[in-house]
Coordinates of C-alpha atoms and ligand atoms in Angstrom, one line a residue:
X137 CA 128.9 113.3 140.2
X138 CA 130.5 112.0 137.1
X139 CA 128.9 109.0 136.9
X140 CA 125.4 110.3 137.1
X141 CA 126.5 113.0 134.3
X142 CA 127.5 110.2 132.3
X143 CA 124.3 108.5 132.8
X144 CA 122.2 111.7 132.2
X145 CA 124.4 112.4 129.0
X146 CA 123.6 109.0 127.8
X147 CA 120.2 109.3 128.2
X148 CA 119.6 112.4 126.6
X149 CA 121.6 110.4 123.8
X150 CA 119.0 107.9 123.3
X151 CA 116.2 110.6 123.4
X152 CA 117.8 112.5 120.5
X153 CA 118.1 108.8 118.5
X154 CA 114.6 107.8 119.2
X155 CA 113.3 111.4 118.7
X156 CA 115.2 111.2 115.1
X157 CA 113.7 107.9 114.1
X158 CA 110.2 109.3 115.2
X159 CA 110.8 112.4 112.9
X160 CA 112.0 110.2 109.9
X161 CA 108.7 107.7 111.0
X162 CA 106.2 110.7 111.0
X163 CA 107.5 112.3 107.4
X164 CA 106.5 108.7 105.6
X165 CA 103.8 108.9 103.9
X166 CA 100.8 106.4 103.9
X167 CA 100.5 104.4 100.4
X168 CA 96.9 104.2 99.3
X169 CA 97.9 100.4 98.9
X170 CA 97.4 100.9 102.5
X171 CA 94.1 100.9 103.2
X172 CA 93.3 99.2 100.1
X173 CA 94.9 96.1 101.4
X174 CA 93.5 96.0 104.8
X175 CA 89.9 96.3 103.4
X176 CA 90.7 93.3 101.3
X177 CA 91.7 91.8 103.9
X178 CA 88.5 92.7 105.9
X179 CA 86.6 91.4 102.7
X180 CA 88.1 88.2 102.8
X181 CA 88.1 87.8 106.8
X182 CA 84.2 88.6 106.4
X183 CA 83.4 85.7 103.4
X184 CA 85.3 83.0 105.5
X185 CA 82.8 83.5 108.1
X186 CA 80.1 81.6 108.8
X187 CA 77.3 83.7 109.4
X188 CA 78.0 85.7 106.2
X189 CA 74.8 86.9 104.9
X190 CA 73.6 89.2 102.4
X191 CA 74.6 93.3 102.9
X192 CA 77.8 91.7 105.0
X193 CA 80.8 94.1 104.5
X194 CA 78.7 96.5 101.9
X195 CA 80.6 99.4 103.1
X196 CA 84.2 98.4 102.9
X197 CA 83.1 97.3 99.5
X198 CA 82.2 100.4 98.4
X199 CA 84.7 102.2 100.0
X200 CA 87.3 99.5 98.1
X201 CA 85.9 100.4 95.0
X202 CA 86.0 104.1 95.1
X203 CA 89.7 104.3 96.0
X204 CA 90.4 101.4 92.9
X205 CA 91.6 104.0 90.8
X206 CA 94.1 105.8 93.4
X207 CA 96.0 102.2 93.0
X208 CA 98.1 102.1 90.5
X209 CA 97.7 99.8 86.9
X210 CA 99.5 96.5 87.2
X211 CA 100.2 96.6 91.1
X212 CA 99.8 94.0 93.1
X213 CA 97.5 95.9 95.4
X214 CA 95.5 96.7 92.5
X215 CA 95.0 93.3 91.0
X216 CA 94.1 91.7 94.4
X217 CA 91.5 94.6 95.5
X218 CA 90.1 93.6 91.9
X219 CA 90.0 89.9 93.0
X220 CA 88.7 90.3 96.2
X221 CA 85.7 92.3 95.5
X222 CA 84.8 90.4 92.0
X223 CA 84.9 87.2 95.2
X224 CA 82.4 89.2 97.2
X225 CA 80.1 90.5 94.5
X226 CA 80.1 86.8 93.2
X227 CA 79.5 85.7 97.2
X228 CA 76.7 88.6 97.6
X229 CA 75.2 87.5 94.1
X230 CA 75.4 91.0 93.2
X231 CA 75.7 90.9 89.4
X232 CA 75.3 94.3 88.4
X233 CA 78.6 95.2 90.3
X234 CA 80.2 92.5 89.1
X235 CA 79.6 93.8 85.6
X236 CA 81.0 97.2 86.8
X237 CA 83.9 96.3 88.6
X238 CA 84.8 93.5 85.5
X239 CA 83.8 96.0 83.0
X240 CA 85.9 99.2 84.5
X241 CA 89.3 97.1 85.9
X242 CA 90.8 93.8 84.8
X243 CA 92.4 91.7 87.1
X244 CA 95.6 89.6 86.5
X245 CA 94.1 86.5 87.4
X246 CA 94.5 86.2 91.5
X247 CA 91.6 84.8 93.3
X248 CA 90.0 86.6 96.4
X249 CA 87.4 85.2 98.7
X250 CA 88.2 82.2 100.9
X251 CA 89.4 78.2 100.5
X252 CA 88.6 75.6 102.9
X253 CA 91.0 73.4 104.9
X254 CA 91.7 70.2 103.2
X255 CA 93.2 67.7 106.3
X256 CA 93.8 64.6 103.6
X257 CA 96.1 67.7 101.8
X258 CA 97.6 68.9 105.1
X259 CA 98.0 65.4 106.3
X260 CA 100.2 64.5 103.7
X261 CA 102.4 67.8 103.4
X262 CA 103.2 67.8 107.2
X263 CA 105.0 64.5 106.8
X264 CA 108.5 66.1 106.7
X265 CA 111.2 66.0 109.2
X266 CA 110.7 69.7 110.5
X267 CA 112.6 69.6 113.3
X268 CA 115.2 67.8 111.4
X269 CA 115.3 70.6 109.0
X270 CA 115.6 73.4 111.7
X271 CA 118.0 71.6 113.8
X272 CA 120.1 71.2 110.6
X273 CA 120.0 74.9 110.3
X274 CA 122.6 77.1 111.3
X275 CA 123.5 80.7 110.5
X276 CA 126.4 80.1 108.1
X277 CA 129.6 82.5 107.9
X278 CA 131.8 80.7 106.2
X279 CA 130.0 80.0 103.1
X280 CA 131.6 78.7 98.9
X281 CA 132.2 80.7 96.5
X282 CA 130.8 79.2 93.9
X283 CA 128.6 80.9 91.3
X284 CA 124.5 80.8 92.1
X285 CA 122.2 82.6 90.0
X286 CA 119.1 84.8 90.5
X287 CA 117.1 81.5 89.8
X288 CA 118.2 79.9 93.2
X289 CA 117.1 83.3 95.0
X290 CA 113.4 84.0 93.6
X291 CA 112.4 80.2 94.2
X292 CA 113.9 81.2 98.1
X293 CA 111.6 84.6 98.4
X294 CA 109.4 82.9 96.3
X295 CA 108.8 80.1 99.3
X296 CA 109.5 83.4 102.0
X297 CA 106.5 85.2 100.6
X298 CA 104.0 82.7 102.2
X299 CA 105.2 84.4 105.8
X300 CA 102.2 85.9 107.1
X301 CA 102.1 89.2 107.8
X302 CA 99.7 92.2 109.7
X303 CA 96.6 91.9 107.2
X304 CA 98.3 90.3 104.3
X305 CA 100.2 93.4 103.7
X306 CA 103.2 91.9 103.0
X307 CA 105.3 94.8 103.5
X308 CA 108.5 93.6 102.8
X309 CA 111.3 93.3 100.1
X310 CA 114.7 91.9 99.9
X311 CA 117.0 94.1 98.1
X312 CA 119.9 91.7 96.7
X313 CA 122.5 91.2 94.8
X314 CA 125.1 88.6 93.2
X315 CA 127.5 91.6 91.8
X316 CA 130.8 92.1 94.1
X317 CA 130.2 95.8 94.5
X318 CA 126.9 95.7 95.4
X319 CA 127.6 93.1 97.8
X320 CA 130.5 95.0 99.1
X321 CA 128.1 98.2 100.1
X322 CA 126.2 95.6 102.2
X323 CA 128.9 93.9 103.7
X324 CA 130.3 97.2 104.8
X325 CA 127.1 98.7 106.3
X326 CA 127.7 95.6 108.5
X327 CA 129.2 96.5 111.8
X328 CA 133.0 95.3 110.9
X329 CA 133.2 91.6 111.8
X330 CA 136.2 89.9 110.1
X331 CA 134.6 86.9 108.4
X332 CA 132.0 88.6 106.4
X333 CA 134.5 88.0 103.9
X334 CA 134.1 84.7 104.0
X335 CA 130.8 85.0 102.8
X336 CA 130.2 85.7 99.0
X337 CA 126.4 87.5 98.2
X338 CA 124.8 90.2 100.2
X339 CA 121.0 91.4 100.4
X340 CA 118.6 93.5 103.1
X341 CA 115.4 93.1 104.0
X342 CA 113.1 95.8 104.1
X343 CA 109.4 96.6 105.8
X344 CA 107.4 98.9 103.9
X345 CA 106.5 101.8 106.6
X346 CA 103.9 103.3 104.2
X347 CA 101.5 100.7 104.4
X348 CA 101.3 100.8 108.4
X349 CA 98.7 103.7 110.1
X350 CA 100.9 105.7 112.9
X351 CA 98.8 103.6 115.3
X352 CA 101.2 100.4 114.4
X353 CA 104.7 102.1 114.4
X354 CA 107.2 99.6 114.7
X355 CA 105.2 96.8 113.4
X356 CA 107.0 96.8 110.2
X357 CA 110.0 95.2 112.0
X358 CA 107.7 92.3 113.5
X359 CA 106.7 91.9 109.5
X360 CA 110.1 92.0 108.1
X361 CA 111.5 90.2 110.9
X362 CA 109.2 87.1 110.1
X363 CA 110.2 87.0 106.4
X364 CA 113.8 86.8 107.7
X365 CA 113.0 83.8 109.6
X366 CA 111.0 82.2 106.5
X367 CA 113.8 83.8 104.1
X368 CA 116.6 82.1 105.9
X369 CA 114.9 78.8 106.1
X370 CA 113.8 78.7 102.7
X371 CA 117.6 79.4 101.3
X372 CA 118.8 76.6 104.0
X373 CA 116.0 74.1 102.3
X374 CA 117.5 74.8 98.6
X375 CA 121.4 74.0 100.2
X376 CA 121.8 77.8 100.5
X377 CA 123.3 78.7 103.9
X378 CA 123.1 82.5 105.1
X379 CA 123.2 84.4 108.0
X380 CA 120.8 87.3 109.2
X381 CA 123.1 90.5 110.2
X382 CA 121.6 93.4 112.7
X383 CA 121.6 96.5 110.7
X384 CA 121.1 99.1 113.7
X385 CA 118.7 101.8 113.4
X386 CA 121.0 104.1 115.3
X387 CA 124.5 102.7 114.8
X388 CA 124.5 101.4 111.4
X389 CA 125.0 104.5 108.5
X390 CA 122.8 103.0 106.0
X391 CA 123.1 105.6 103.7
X392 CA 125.6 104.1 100.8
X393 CA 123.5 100.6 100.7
X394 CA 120.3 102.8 100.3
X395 CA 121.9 105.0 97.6
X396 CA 123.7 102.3 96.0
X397 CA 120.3 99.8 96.2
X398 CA 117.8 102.9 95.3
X399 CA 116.1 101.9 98.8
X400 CA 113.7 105.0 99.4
X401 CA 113.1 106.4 103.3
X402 CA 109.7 104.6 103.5
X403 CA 111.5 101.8 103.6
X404 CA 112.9 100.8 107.0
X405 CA 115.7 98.4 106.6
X406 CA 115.8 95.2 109.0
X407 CA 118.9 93.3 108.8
X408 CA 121.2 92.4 106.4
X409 CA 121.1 88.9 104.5
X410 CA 124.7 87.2 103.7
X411 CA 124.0 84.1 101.6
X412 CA 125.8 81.6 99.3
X413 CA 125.9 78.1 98.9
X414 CA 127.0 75.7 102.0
X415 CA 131.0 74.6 102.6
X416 CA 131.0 71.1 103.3
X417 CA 133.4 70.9 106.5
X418 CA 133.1 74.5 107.3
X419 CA 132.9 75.6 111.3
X420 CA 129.1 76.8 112.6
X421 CA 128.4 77.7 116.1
X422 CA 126.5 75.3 118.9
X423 CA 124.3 78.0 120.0
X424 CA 123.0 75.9 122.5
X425 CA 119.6 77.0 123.1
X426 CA 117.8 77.6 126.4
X427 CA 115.7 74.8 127.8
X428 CA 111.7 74.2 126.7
X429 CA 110.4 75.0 129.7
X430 CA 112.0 78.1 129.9
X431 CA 110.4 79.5 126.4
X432 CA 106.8 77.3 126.8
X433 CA 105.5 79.2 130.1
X434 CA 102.1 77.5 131.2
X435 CA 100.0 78.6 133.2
X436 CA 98.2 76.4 135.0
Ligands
FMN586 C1 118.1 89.6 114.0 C2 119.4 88.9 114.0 C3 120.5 89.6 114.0 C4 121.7 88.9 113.9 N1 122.9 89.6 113.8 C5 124.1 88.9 113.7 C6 125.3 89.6 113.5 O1 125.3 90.8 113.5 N2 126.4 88.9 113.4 C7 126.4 87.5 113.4 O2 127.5 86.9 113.3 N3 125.3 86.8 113.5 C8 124.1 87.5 113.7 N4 122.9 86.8 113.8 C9 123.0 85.3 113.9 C10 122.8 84.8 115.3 O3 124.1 85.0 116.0 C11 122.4 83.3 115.3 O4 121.2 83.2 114.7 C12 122.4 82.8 116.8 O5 123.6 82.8 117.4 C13 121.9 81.3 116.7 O6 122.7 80.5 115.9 P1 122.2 79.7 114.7 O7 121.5 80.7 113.8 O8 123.5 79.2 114.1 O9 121.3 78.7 115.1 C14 121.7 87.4 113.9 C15 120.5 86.8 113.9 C16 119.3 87.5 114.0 C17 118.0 86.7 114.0

């Protein structure tokens, strides 16, 4: 009788958690980047095809340029919806809307449209010793203290950026910083774990739940998730180990890192980043990992 009180008290438990995150889901709301980013995307998708032809994608051209203005100046949103369709009026050889669009916006000099795969290029950047690099990899908790600087950092997010992501949409942001107290907030939104002290500079990752449609809730943790795979490799190729940290959605009180990091609601937080540069000598787990044939299921 206990037990199955304990069981129906615990479920009830996770109703009320999940039926809290919903609440805090449904009261985000959508960015006009939003839309303005998926029809660029849709632009792009529909140049890169082969059977593109005159009138192709007319609408969401239209529809890109009529919401322009609800972007703001000097965003990034705003200076790619400006590349992409000055790219497709150029590809439709429509002149008189390329006057328009370039006489109404400017554009801060990205390019839209489509590129085409170059296997002499690819040939020669895929020589590397990939699975040398991952296998050297590991999540590092015991890290120096020595001083890096915001330089090292960029160039990391810099190389995590090119992560692909649900219509280019590149929702995410890593909120860091090399100051102790910052770092401290971080480290103690952490569940405790004693040797986070052995680990110098804090940051978080964040997905940008504005830019999904309620259709795709959740899928900013798939985003942010695969920049903190990219993140964490790029810091390990510049000598700067780190380890990604669970920040729980309903066990982790995120509220001092998101006062202390001015990290609005829209943003859902997806794990913590500890960083800093590599101890020669220092202890790292095996973390076997299971075998190939267990992961790789064919089907045959
Ligand atoms: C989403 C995620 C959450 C993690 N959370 C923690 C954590 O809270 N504490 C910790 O010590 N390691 C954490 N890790 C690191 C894993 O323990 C580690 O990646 C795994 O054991 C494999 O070891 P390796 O990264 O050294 O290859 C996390 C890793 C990921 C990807």
């Amino acid at each position: 009788m206990m037990r199955a009180l304990k069981k129906l008290s615990d479920r009830i438990g996770m109703i009320c958690i999940n039926l809290r995150y919903l609440f805090r889901v449904a009261r985000v709301r959508r960015s006009p980047e939003k839309e303005a980013l998926i029809l660029c995307h849709s632009l792009e998708k529909g140049m890169g095809y082969s059977d593109f032809s005159k009138g192709h994608g007319k609408e969401k051209a239209k529809r890109l340029m009529d919401i322009l203005s609800k972007l703001r100046e000097g965003s990034y949103a705003k200076d790619e919806a400006v590349a992409v369709l000055k790219a497709y009026y150029k590809a439709q050889d429509d002149s008189a809307s390329l006057l328009k669009l370039e006489y109404e916006h400017s554009s801060k000099g990205y390019e839209g449209g489509y590129s085409t795969i170059d296997m002499s290029e690819i040939t020669k950047k895929i020589d590397i010793d990939f699975a040398g690099f991952v296998d050297a990899r590991h999540s590092a908790r015991d890290l120096s203290f020595e001083e890096i600087n915001s330089d090292v950092v960029e160039e990391a997010v810099s190389m995590a950026r090119m992560a692909p992501s649900a219509c280019n949409r590149q929702p995410w942001k890593f909120y860091y910083s090399l100051k102790k107290d910052y770092c401290d907030v971080v480290r103690n939104t952490i569940p405790s774990q004693d040797f986070l002290q052995n680990i110098p500079y804090f940051g978080a990752i964040t997905s940008d739940m504005s830019l999904f449609d309620s259709s795709e809730t959740g899928q900013w943790d798939i985003n942010g998730g695969i920049f903190a795979a990219y993140l964490a490799l790029s810091f390990h190729s510049l000598g700067i180990g780190n380890c990604i940290f669970q920040i729980s959605k309903t066990d982790c009180d995120t509220t001092a890192l998101r006062r202390k990091f001015g990290i609005p609601d829209s943003q859902e937080i997806i794990c913590a980043v500890g960083f800093g540069k590599y101890k020669d000598g220092a202890k790292c787990l095996k973390a076997a990992r299971r075998p190939i044939k267990e992961i790789a299921i064919e089907i045959k």
